[in-house]
Every structure is written in C-alpha cells, then in structure tokens.
Coordinates of C-alpha atoms in Angstrom, one line a residue:
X1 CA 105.9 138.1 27.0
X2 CA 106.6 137.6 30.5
X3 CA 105.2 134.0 32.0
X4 CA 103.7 133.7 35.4
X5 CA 104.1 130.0 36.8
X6 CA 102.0 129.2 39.4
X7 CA 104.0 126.6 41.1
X8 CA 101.2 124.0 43.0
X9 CA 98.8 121.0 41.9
X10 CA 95.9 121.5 39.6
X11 CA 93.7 122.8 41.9
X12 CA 90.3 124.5 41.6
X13 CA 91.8 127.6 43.3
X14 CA 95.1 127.3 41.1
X15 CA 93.2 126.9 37.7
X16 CA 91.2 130.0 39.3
X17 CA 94.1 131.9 39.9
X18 CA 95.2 131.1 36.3
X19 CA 92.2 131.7 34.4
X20 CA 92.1 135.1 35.6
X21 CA 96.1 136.0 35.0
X22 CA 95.2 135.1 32.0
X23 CA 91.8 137.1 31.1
X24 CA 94.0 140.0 32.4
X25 CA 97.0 139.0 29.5
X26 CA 99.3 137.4 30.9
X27 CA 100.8 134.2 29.8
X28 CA 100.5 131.7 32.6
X29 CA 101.2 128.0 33.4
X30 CA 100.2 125.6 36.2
X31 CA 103.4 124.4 37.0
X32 CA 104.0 120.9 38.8
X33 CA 106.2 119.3 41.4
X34 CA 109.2 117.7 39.9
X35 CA 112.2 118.6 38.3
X36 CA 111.3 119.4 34.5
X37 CA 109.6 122.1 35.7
X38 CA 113.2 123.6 36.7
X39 CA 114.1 123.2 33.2
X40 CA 110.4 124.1 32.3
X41 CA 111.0 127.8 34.2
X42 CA 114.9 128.4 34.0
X43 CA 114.8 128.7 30.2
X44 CA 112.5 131.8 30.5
X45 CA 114.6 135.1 29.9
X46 CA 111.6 136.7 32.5
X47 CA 109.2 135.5 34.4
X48 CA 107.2 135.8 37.7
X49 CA 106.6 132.7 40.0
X50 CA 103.7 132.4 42.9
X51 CA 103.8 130.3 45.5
X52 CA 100.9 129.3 47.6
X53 CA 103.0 129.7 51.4
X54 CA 99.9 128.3 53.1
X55 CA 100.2 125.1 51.4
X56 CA 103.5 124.8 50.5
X57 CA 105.3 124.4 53.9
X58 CA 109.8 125.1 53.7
X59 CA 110.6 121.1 53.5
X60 CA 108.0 120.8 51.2
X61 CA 108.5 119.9 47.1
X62 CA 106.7 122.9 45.9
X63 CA 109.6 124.9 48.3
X64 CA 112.4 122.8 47.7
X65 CA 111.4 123.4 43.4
X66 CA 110.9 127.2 44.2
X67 CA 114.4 127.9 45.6
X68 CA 116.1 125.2 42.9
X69 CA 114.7 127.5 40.4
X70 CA 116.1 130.7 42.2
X71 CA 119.5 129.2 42.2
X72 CA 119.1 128.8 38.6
X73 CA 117.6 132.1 37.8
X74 CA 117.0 134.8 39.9
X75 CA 113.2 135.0 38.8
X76 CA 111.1 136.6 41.5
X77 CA 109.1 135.3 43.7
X78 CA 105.7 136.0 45.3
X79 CA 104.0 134.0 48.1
X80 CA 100.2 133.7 48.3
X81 CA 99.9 133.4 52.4
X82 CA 96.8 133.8 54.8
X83 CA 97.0 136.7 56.9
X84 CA 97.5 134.2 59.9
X85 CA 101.1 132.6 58.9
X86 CA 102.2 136.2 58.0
X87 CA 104.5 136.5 61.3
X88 CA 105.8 133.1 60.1
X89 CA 106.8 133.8 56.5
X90 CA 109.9 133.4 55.1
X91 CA 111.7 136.6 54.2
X92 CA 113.6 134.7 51.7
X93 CA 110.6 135.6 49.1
X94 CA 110.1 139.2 47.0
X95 CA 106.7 139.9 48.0
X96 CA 103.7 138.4 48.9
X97 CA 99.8 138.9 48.8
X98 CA 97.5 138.6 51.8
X99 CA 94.3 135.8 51.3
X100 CA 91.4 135.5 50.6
X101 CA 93.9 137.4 46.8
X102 CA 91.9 139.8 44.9
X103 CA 92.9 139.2 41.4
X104 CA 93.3 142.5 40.9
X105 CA 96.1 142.9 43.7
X106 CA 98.1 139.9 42.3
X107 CA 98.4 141.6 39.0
X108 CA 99.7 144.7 40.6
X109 CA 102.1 142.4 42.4
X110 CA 103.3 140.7 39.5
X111 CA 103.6 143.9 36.8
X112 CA 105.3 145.9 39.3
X113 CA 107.9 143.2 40.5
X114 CA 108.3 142.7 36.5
X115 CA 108.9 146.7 36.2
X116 CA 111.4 146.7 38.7
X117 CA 113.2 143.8 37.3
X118 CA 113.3 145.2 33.4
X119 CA 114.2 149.1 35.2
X120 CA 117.3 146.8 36.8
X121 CA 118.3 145.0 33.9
X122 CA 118.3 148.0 31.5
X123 CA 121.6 149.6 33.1
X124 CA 124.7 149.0 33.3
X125 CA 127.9 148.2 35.5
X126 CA 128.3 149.4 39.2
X127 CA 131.6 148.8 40.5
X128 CA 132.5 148.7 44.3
X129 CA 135.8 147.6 45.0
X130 CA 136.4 143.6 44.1
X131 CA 132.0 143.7 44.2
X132 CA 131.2 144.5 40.8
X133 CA 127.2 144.4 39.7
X134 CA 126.2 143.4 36.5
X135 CA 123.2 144.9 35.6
X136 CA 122.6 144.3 31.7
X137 CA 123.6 140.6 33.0
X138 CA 122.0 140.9 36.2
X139 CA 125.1 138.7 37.7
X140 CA 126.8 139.9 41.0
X141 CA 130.7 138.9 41.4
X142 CA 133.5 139.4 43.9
X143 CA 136.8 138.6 42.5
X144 CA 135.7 137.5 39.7
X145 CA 133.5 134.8 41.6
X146 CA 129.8 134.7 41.0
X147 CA 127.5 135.6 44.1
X148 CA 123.9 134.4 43.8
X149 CA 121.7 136.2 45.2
X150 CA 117.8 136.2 45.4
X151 CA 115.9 139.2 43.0
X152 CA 115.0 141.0 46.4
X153 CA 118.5 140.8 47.9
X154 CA 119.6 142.2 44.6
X155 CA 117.5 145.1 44.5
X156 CA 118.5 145.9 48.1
X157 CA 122.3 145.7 47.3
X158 CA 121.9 147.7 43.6
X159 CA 119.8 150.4 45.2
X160 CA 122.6 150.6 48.0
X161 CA 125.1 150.5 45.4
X162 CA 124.0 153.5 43.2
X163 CA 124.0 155.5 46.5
X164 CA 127.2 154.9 47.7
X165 CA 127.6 157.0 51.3
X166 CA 124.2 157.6 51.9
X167 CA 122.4 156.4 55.0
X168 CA 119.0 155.2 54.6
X169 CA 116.4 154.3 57.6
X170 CA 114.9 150.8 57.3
X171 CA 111.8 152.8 56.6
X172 CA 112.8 154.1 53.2
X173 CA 114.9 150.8 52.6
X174 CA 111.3 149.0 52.9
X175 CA 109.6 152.0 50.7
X176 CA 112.5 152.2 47.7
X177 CA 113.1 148.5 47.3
X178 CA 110.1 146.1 48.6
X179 CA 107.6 149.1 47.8
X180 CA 105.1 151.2 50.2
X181 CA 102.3 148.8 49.7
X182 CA 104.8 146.4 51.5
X183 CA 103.3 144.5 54.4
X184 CA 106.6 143.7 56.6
X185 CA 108.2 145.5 59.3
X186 CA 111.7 146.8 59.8
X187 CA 112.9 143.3 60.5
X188 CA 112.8 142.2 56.8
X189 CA 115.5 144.5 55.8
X190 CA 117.6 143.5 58.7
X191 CA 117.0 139.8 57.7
X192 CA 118.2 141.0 54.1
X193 CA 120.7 142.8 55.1
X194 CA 122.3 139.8 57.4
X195 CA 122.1 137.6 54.2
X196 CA 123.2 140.0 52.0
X197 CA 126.5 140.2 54.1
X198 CA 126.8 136.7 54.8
X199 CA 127.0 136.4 51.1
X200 CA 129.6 139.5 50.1
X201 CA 131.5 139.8 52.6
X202 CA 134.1 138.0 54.2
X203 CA 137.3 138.8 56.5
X204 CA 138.8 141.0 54.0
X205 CA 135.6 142.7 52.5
X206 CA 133.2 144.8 54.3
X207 CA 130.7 146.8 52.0
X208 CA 127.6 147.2 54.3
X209 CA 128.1 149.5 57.1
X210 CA 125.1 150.0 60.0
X211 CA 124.9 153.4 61.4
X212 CA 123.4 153.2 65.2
X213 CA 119.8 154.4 65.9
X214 CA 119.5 155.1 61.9
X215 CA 119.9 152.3 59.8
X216 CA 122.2 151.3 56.7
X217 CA 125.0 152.8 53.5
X218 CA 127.1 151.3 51.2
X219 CA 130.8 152.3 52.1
X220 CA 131.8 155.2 49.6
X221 CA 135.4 154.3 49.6
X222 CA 136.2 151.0 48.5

C-alpha cells in the first residue's frame, strides 16, 4: 500500500491531518525532522509526502529533509500552503492544496498524484537521442549519466517525450501534466521548463524547443 508521510512535528493539526488519511485508508506516518526519516521514506517503493509550506520556510529542516528525500527518490510531493503565500511558493513542488485543507481535497490530491505515478511507471523505454527515459525504472539518463529530476519535471519531460514534434500551449501543458484543478499560472511551466533544460541539456544537446507566441515541443529529430 502506498504511505503518505506527513513531514512536520506532532502537532494537533498534523495528527488531524493523519487521523483522517487514515479513516479514508491510507497508511500514514508523522514523520520527524532528522535524518532517519530519509532512510525512514527512501526505502518505500511509493509513497506521497505533504509538506506544511506555511510552516516549513526553504532553509528550514523540514525543507532541507523534503528535497534530501527527492534526491533520493523521486517521491512526490504536495505542499499544504495558505492562500496568502501562494504567489510565494516554490514551484519546485508537484502540487499543493489551498488552507484552511478539506480532507477530502487532500485525498484527491494524493490518489491522483499516486495514479499518475503507477500510469508512468507501468511503460516502458522512450528514447530521444543520447536522452533515454526509463519508465519501468522511472530513471532519466543522458550518455549513460543519470539525471535526477523531481516527479513533476518528469512528467513534464515524459509527456513531451511521447509527443515528439508537437507544440503544446502552456495551457494544455498545465492541464495534461499538473492537472485542470491546478492552481498556478503559465509561469510554472516556464519555471519547469527552464529547470528541465538546465538539467538535459548542455552545449551539445538541445531537446526543448520554444515556439514564439505558442509555447513548447520536444524536437522530433534527434
């Protein structure tokens, strides 16, 4: 079964949060600042982690643990964030839920970011030139060189990658990969897109094309 950990201290609101994930069948753990939890999380083969973004600032512990673990394992990851520090959040997350959370909504959240994982992982290679995308692995390399990536930048360079040539607005790039529900504007896929280049492309590689006034493709021939 897939495990939700809710990374923060044992507070009220966290063992809230929990109670309820877990009324609604998931398997779910409080889990706490400090370094076994990396190990704690990592050896899960899938899992969802939350974030409170409110609390948990980007030089904070809770942060610093959230992106160790992403290095580790791409697991997603969803922020909890007040509709005030929304202009401020980091796009380096997979989704997010507005506060005061509805239980309901974060179990939306958290099966459908699982769906999309399991629909990824249950393919098989896509090949681009010296980019090749592991998808029964979920591993990205070029030359033979691992590339980590976050869950959301894979999505957005897998979905690019099965349609090779085609030019997508920023408006069906936001609707196919973060979802329709999605709160953000346009300027999270550029954001994504700029990190996804800075991570796959280099002086002699050049997979992302932008096409003025429309948006972005995946070079056919490579």
């Amino acid at each position: 079964m897939p495990r939700v950990f809710i990374i923060a201290n044992e507070s009220e609101q966290a063992k809230k949060l929990r109670a309820g994930l877990v009324r609604s069948g998931f398997d779910c753990l409080i889990v706490p600042h400090n370094d076994e939890a990396i190990e704690q999380i990592v050896e899960q083969s899938l899992g969802v982690m939350l974030l409170d973004a409110d609390e948990a600032t980007f030089d904070s512990e809770a942060w610093e643990l959230a992106q160790s673990i992403r290095q580790e394992r791409q697991i997603p990851l969803i922020a909890l964030v007040s509709r005030e520090k929304l202009n401020g959040l980091d796009s380096n997350i997979d989704d997010f839920v507005v506060k005061p959370w509805e239980l309901n909504e974060v179990t939306v959240r958290i099966k459908r970011i699982l769906k999309q994982k399991e629909d990824i992982e249950g393919e098989n290679i896509i090949k681009c030139g010296d980019l090749v995308i592991d998808l029964d692995k979920y591993e990205v390399s070029l030359n033979d060189k691992p590339i980590m990536l976050t869950f959301r930048e894979y999505q957005l360079l897998k979905f690019l990658a099965s349609n090779k040539g085609k030019v997508f607005t920023r408006e069906a790039l936001l609707n196919k990969v973060w979802g329709w529900d999605y709160y953000g504007g346009d300027r999270t896929v550029d954001v994504h897109i700029r990190r996804l280049r800075s991570k796959i492309e280099d002086p002699t590689h050049t997979f992302i094309e932008t096409v003025r006034n429309i948006g972005y493709r995946l070079r056919e021939n490579l």
